[in-house]
PDB file of C-alpha atoms in Angstrom:
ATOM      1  CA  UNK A  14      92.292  95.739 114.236  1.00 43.00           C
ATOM      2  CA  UNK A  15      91.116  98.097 111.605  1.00 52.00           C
ATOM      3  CA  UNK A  16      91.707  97.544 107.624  1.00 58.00           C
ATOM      4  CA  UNK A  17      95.298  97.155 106.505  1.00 70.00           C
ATOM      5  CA  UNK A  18      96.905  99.915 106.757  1.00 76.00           C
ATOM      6  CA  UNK A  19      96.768 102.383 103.325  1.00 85.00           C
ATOM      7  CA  UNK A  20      94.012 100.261 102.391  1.00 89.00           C
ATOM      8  CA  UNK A  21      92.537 102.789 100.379  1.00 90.00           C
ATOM      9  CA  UNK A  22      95.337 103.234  98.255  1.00 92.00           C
ATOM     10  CA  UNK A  23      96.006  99.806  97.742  1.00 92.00           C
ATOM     11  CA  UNK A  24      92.414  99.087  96.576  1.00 92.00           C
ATOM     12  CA  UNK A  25      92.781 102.218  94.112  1.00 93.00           C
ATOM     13  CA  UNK A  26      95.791  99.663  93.152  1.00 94.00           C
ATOM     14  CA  UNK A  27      94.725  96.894  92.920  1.00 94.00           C
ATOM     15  CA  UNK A  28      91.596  98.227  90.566  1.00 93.00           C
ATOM     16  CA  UNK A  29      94.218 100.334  88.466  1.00 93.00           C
ATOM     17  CA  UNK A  30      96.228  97.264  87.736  1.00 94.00           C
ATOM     18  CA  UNK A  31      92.509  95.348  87.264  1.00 94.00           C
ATOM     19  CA  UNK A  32      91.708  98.063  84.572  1.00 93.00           C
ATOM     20  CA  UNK A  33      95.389  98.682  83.247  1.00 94.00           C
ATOM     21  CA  UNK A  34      95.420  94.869  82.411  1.00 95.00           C
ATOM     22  CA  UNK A  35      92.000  94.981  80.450  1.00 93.00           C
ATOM     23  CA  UNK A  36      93.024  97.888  78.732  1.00 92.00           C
ATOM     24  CA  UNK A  37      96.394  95.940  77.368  1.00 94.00           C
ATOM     25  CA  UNK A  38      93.877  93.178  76.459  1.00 93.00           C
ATOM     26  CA  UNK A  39      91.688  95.391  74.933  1.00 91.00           C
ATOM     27  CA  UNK A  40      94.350  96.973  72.659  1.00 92.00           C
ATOM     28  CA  UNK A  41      96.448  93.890  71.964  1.00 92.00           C
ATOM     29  CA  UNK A  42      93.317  92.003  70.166  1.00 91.00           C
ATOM     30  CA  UNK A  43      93.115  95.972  68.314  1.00 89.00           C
ATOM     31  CA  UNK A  44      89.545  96.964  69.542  1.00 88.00           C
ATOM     32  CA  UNK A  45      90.398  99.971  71.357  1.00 87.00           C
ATOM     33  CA  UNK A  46      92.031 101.185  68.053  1.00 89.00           C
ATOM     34  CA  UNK A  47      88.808 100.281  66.155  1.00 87.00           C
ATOM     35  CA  UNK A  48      86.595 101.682  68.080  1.00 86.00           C
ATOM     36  CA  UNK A  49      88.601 105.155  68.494  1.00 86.00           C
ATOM     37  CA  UNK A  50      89.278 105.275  64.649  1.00 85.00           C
ATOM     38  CA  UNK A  51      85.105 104.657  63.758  1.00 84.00           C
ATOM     39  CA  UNK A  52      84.186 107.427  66.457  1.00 84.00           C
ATOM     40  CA  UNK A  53      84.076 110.222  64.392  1.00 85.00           C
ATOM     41  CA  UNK A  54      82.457 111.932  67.094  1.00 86.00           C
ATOM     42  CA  UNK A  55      85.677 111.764  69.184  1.00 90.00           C
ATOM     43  CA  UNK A  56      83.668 111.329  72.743  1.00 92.00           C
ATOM     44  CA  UNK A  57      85.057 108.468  73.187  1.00 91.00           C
ATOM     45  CA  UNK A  58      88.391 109.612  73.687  1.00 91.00           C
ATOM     46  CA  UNK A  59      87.579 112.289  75.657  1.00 93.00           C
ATOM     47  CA  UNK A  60      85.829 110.055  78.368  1.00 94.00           C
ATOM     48  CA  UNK A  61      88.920 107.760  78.232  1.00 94.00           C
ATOM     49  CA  UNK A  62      91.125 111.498  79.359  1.00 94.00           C
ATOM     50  CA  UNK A  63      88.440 112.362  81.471  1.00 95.00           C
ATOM     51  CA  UNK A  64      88.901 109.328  83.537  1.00 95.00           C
ATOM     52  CA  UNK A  65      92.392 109.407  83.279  1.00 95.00           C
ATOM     53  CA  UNK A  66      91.981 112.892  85.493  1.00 95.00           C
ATOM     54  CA  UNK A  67      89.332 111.047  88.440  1.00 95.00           C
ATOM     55  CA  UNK A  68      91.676 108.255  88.703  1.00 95.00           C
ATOM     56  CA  UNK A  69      94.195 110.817  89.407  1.00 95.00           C
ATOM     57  CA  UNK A  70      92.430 112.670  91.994  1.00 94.00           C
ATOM     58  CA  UNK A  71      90.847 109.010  93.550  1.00 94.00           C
ATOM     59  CA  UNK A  72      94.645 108.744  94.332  1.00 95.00           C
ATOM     60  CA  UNK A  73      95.114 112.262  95.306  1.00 94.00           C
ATOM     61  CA  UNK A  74      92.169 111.827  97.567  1.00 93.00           C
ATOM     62  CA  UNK A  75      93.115 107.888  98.586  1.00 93.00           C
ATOM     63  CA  UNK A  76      96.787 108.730  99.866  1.00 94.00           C
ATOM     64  CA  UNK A  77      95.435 112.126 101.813  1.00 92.00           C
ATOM     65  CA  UNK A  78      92.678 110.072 104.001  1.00 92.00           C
ATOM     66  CA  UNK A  79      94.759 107.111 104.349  1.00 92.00           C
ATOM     67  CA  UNK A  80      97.349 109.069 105.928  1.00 91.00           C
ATOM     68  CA  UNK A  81      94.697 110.422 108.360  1.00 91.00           C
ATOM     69  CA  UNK A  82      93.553 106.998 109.103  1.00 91.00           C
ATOM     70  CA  UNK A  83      96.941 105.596 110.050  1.00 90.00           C
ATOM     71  CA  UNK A  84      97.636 109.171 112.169  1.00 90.00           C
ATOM     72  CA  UNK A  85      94.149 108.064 114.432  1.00 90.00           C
ATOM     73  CA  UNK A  86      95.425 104.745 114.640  1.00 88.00           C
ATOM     74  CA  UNK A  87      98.899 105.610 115.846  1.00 87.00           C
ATOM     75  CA  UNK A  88      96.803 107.902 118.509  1.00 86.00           C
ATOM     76  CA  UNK A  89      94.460 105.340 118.998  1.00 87.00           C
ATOM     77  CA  UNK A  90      97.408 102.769 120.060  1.00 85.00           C
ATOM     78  CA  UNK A  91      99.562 105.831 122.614  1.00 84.00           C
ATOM     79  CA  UNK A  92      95.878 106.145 124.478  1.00 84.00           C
ATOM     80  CA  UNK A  93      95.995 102.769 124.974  1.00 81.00           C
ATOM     81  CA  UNK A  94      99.479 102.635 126.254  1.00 78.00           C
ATOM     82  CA  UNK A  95      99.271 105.056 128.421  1.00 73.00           C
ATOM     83  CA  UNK A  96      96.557 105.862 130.215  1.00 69.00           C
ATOM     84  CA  UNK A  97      97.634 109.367 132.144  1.00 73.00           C
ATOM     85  CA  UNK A  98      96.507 112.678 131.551  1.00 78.00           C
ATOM     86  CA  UNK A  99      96.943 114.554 128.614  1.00 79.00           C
ATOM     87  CA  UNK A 100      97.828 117.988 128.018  1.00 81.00           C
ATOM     88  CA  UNK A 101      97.236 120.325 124.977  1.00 80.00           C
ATOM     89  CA  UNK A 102      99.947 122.247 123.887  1.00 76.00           C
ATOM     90  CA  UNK A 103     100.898 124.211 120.749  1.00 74.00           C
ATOM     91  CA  UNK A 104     102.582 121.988 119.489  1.00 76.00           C
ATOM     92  CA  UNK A 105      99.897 118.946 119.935  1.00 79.00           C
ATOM     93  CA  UNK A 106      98.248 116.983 122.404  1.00 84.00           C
ATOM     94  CA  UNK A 107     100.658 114.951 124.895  1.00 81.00           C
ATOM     95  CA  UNK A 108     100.488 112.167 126.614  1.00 80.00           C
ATOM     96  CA  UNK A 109     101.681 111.426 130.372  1.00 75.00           C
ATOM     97  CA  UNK A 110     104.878 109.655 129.230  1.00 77.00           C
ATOM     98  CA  UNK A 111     106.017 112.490 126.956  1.00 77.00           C
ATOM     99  CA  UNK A 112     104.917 111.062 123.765  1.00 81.00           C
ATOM    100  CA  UNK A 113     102.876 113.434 121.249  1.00 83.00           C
ATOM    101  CA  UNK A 114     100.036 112.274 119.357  1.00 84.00           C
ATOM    102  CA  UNK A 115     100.338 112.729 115.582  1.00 85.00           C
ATOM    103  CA  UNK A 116      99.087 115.784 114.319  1.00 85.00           C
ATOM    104  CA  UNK A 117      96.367 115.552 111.802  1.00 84.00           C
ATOM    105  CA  UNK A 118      92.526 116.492 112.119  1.00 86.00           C
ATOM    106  CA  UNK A 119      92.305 114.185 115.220  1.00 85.00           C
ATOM    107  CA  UNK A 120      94.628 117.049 117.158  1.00 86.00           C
ATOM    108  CA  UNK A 121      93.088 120.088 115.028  1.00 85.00           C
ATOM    109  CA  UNK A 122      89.482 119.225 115.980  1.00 85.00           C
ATOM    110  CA  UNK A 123      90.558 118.552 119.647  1.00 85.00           C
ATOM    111  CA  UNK A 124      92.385 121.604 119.692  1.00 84.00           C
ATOM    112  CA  UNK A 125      89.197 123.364 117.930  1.00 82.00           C
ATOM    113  CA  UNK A 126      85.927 122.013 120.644  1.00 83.00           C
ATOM    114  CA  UNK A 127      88.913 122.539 123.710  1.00 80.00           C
ATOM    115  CA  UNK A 128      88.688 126.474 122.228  1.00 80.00           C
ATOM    116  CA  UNK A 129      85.109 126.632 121.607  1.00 76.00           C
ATOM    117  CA  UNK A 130      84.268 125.676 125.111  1.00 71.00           C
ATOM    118  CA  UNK A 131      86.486 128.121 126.706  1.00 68.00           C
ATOM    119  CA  UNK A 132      85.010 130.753 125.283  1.00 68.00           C
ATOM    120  CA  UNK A 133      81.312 129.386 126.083  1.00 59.00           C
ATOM    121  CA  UNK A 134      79.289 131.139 128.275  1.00 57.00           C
ATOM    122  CA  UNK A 135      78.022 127.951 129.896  1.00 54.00           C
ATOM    123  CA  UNK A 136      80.747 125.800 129.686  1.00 51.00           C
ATOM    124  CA  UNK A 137      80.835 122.388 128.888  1.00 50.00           C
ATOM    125  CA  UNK A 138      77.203 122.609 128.846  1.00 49.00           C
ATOM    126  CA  UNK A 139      74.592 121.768 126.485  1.00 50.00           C
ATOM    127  CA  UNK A 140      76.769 124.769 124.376  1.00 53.00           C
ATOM    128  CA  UNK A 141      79.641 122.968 124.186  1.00 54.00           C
ATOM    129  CA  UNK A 142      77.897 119.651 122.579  1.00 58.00           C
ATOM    130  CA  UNK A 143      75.958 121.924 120.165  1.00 62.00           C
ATOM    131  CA  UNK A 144      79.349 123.635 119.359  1.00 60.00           C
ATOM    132  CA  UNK A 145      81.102 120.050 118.981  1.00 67.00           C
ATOM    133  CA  UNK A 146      78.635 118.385 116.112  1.00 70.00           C
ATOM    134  CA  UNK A 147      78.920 121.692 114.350  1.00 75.00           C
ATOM    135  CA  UNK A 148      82.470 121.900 114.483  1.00 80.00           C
ATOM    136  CA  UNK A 149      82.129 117.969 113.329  1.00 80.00           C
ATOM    137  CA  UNK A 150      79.839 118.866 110.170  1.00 83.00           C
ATOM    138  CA  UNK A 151      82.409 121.263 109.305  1.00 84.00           C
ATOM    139  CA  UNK A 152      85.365 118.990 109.444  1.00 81.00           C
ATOM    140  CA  UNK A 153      82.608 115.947 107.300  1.00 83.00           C
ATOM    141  CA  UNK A 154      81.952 118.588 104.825  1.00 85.00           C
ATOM    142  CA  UNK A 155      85.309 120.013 104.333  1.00 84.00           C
ATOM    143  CA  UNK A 156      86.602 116.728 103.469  1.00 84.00           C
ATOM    144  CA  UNK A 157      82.975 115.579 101.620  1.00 86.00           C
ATOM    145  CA  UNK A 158      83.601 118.677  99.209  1.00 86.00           C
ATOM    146  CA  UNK A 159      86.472 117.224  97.942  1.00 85.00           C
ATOM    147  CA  UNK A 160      85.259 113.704  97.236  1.00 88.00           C
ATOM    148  CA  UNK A 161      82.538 116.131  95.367  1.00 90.00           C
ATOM    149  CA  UNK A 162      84.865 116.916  92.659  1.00 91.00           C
ATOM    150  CA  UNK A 163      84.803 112.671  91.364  1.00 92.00           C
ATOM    151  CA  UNK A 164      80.854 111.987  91.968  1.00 93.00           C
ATOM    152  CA  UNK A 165      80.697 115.386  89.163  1.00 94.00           C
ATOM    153  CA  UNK A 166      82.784 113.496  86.822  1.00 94.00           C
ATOM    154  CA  UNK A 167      80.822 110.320  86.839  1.00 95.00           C
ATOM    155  CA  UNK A 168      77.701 112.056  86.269  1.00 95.00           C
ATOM    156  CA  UNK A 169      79.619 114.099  83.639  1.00 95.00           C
ATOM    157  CA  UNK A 170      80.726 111.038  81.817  1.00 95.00           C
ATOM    158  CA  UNK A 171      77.480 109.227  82.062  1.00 94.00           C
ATOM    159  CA  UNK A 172      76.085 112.363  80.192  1.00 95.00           C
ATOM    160  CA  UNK A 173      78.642 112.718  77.932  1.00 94.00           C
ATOM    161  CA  UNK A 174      78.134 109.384  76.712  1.00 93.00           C
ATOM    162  CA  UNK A 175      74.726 110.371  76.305  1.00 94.00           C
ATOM    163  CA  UNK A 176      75.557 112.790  74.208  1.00 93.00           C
ATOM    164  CA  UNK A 177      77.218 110.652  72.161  1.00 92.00           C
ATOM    165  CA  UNK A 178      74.611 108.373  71.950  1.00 92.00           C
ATOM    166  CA  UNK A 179      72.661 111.201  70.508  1.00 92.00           C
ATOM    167  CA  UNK A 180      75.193 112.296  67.970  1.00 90.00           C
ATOM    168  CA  UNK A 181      75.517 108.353  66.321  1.00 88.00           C
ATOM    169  CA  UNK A 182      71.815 108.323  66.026  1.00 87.00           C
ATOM    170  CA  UNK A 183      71.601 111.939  64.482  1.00 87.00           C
ATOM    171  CA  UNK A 184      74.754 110.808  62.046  1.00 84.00           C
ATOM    172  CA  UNK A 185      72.832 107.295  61.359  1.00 83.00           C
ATOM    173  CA  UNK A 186      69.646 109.152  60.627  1.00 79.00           C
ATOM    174  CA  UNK A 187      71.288 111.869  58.472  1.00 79.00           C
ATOM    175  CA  UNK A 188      72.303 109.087  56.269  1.00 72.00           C
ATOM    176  CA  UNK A 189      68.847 108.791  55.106  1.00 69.00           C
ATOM    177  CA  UNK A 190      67.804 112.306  54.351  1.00 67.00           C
ATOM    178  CA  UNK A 191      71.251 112.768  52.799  1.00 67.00           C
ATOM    179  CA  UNK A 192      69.879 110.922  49.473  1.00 62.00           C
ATOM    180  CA  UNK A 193      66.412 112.009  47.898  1.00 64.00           C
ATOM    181  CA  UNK A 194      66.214 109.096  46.168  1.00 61.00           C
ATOM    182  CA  UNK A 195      66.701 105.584  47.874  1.00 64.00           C
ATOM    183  CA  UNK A 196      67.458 103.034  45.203  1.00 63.00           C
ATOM    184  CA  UNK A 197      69.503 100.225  44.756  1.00 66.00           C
ATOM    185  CA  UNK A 198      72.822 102.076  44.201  1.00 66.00           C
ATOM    186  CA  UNK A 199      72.392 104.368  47.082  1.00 68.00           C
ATOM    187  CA  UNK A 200      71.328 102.035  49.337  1.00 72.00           C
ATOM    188  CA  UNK A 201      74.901 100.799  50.016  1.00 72.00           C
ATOM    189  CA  UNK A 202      76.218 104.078  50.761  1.00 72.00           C
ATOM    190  CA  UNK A 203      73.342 104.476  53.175  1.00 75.00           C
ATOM    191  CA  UNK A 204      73.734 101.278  55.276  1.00 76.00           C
ATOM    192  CA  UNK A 205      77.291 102.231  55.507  1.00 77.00           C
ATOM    193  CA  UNK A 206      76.981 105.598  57.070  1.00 75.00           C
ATOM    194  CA  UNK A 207      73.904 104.072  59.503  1.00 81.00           C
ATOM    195  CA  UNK A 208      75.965 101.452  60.575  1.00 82.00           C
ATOM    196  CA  UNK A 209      79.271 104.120  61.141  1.00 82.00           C
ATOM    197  CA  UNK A 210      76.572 106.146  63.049  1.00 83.00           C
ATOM    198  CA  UNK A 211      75.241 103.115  65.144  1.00 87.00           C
ATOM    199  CA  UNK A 212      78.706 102.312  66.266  1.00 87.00           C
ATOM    200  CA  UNK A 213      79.153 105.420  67.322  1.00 89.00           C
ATOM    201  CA  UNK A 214      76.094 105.170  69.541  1.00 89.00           C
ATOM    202  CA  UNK A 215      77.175 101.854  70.885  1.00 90.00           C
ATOM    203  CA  UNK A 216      81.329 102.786  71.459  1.00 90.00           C
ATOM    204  CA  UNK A 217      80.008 106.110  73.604  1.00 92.00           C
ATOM    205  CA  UNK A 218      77.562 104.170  75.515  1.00 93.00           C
ATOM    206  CA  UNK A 219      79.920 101.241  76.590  1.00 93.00           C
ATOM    207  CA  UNK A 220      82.637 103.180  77.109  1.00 93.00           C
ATOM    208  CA  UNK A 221      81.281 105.886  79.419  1.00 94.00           C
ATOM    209  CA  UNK A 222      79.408 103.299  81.474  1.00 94.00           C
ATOM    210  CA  UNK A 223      82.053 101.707  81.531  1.00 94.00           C
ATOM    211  CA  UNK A 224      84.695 104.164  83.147  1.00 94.00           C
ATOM    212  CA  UNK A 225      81.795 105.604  84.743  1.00 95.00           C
ATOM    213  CA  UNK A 226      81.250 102.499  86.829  1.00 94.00           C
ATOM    214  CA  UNK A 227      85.583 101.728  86.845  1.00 94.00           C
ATOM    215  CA  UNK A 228      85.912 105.354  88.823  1.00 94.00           C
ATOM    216  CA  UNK A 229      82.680 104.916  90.968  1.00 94.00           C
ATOM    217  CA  UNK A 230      84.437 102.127  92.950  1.00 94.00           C
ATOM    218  CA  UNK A 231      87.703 104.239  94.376  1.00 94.00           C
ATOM    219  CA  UNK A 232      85.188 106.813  95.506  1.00 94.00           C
ATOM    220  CA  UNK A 233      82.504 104.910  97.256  1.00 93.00           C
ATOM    221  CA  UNK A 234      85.228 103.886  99.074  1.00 92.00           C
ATOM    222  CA  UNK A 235      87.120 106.970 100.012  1.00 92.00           C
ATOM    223  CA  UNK A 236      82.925 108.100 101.008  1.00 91.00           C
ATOM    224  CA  UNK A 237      83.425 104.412 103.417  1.00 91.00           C
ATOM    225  CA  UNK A 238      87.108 105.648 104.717  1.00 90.00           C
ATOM    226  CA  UNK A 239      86.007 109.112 105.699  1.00 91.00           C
ATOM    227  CA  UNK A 240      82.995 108.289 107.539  1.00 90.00           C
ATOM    228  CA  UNK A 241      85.363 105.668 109.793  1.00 90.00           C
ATOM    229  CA  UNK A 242      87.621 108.332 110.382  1.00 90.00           C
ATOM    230  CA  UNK A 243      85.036 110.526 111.476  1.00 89.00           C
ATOM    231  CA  UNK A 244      83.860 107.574 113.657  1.00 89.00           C
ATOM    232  CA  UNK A 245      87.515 107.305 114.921  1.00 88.00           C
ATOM    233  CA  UNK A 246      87.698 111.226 115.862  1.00 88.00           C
ATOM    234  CA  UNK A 247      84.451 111.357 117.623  1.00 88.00           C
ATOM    235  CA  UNK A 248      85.267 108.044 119.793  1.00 87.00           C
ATOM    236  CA  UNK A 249      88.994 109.310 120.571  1.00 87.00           C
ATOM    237  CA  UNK A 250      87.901 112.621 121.516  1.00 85.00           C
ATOM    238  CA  UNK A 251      84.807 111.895 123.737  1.00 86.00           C
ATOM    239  CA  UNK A 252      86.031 108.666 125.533  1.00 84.00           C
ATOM    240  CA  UNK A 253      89.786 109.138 125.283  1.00 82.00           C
ATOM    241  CA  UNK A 254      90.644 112.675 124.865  1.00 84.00           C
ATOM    242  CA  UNK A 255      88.446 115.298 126.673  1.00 83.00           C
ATOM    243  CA  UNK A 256      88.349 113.373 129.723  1.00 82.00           C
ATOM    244  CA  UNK A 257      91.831 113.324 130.267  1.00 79.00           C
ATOM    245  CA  UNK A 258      92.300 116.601 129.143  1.00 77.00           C
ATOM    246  CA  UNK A 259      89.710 117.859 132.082  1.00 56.00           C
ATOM    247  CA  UNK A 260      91.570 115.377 134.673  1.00 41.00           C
ATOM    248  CA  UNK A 261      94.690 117.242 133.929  1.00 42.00           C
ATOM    249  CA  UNK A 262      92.958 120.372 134.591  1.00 43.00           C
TER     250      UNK A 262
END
């Protein structure tokens, strides 16, 4: 058996509630509101909305290719039921005893190689392999592009951070140059502001490696769900699918 079923959304779950729960922690013992009200530099709160937006699309993403998943392994279970031909319709691929396999990218790439190698010169020659892994790199980086979208946003957050980093040590800095004269009644005022600017340098930091590293998770794993259901695809359609489909020829 594969992985439970929707086991990509119920890992982008199960780290939600994980992060939702530190967050409560987080605000009940009042550092979150600390820490937002002494960034004056107000990066902190936009890596908190920016993460907001790649959990969104980790779900987005999650719900789309665990729907493809369980289509393969419906598929994967009527090939194993029935072993008869299959034929290829418009409407899908079925199977000998009338049932249709579940239309996803299993049927569309089927459906795609069965139309490339009809209109090969040689067949289903060395052609129609070459024209199969391209039509396969295709289908990987259609669906790769859109994981893109989240990998840009960690490294967008890890550099925004950075930035941030950069602005508390400019504002600590600043402190100094501020006053031409460092004496004893200055010097208060100046340890203030480098401290304010040092905790600005510290909040950005933690904070974007820290959603940085939260979102990372949901899309290593959707990276880990696509290549098994590219895995899936290939296997069905070599060993299960084409043959059949040339039987019933």
């Amino acid at each position: 058996m594969r992985r439970i079923e929707h086991f990509l959304v119920l890992f982008w779950l199960l780290l939600t509630g994980i992060t939702v729960f530190g967050l409560v922690v987080v605000i009940d013992t009042g550092l979150l509101q600390t820490m937002l009200h002494e960034d004056k530099s107000y990066v902190s709160g936009a890596l908190i909305v920016m993460y907001v937006v790649g959990a969104g699309h980790a779900l987005h993403r999650s719900w789309l290719l665990s729907n493809e998943l369980a289509r393969v392994t419906v598929a994967e279970q009527q090939l194993a039921g029935d072993g008869g031909a299959l034929s290829l319709s418009v409407t899908g691929i079925a199977t000998a005893g009338g049932a249709t396999l579940p239309a996803g990218m299993l049927t569309d790439y089927v459906r795609d190689i069965v139309r490339s190698r009809a209109t090969a010169p040689n067949g289903n020659g060395e052609n129609g392999s070459s024209a199969s892994g391209d039509l396969l790199e295709a289908y990987a980086g259609r669906m790769r592009g859109e994981h893109e979208f989240g990998w840009f946003m960690i490294d967008l957050m890890l550099k925004v951070g950075f930035v941030g980093t950069l602005i508390g040590f400019i504002w600590m800095l600043s402190s100094v140059s501020q006053h031409p004269v460092i004496d004893a009644g200055s010097m208060q005022q100046i340890l203030r502001d480098m401290s304010s600017g040092m905790s600005i340098a510290l909040n950005t930091t933690l904070v974007s490696l820290v959603t940085a590293t939260l979102l990372s998770a949901p899309y290593y794993l959707l990276n880990r769900g696509l290549d098994e259901l590219l895995e899936c695809v290939v296997r069905l359609t070599q060993v299960e699918i084409l043959p059949r489909l040339d039987t019933a020829a």
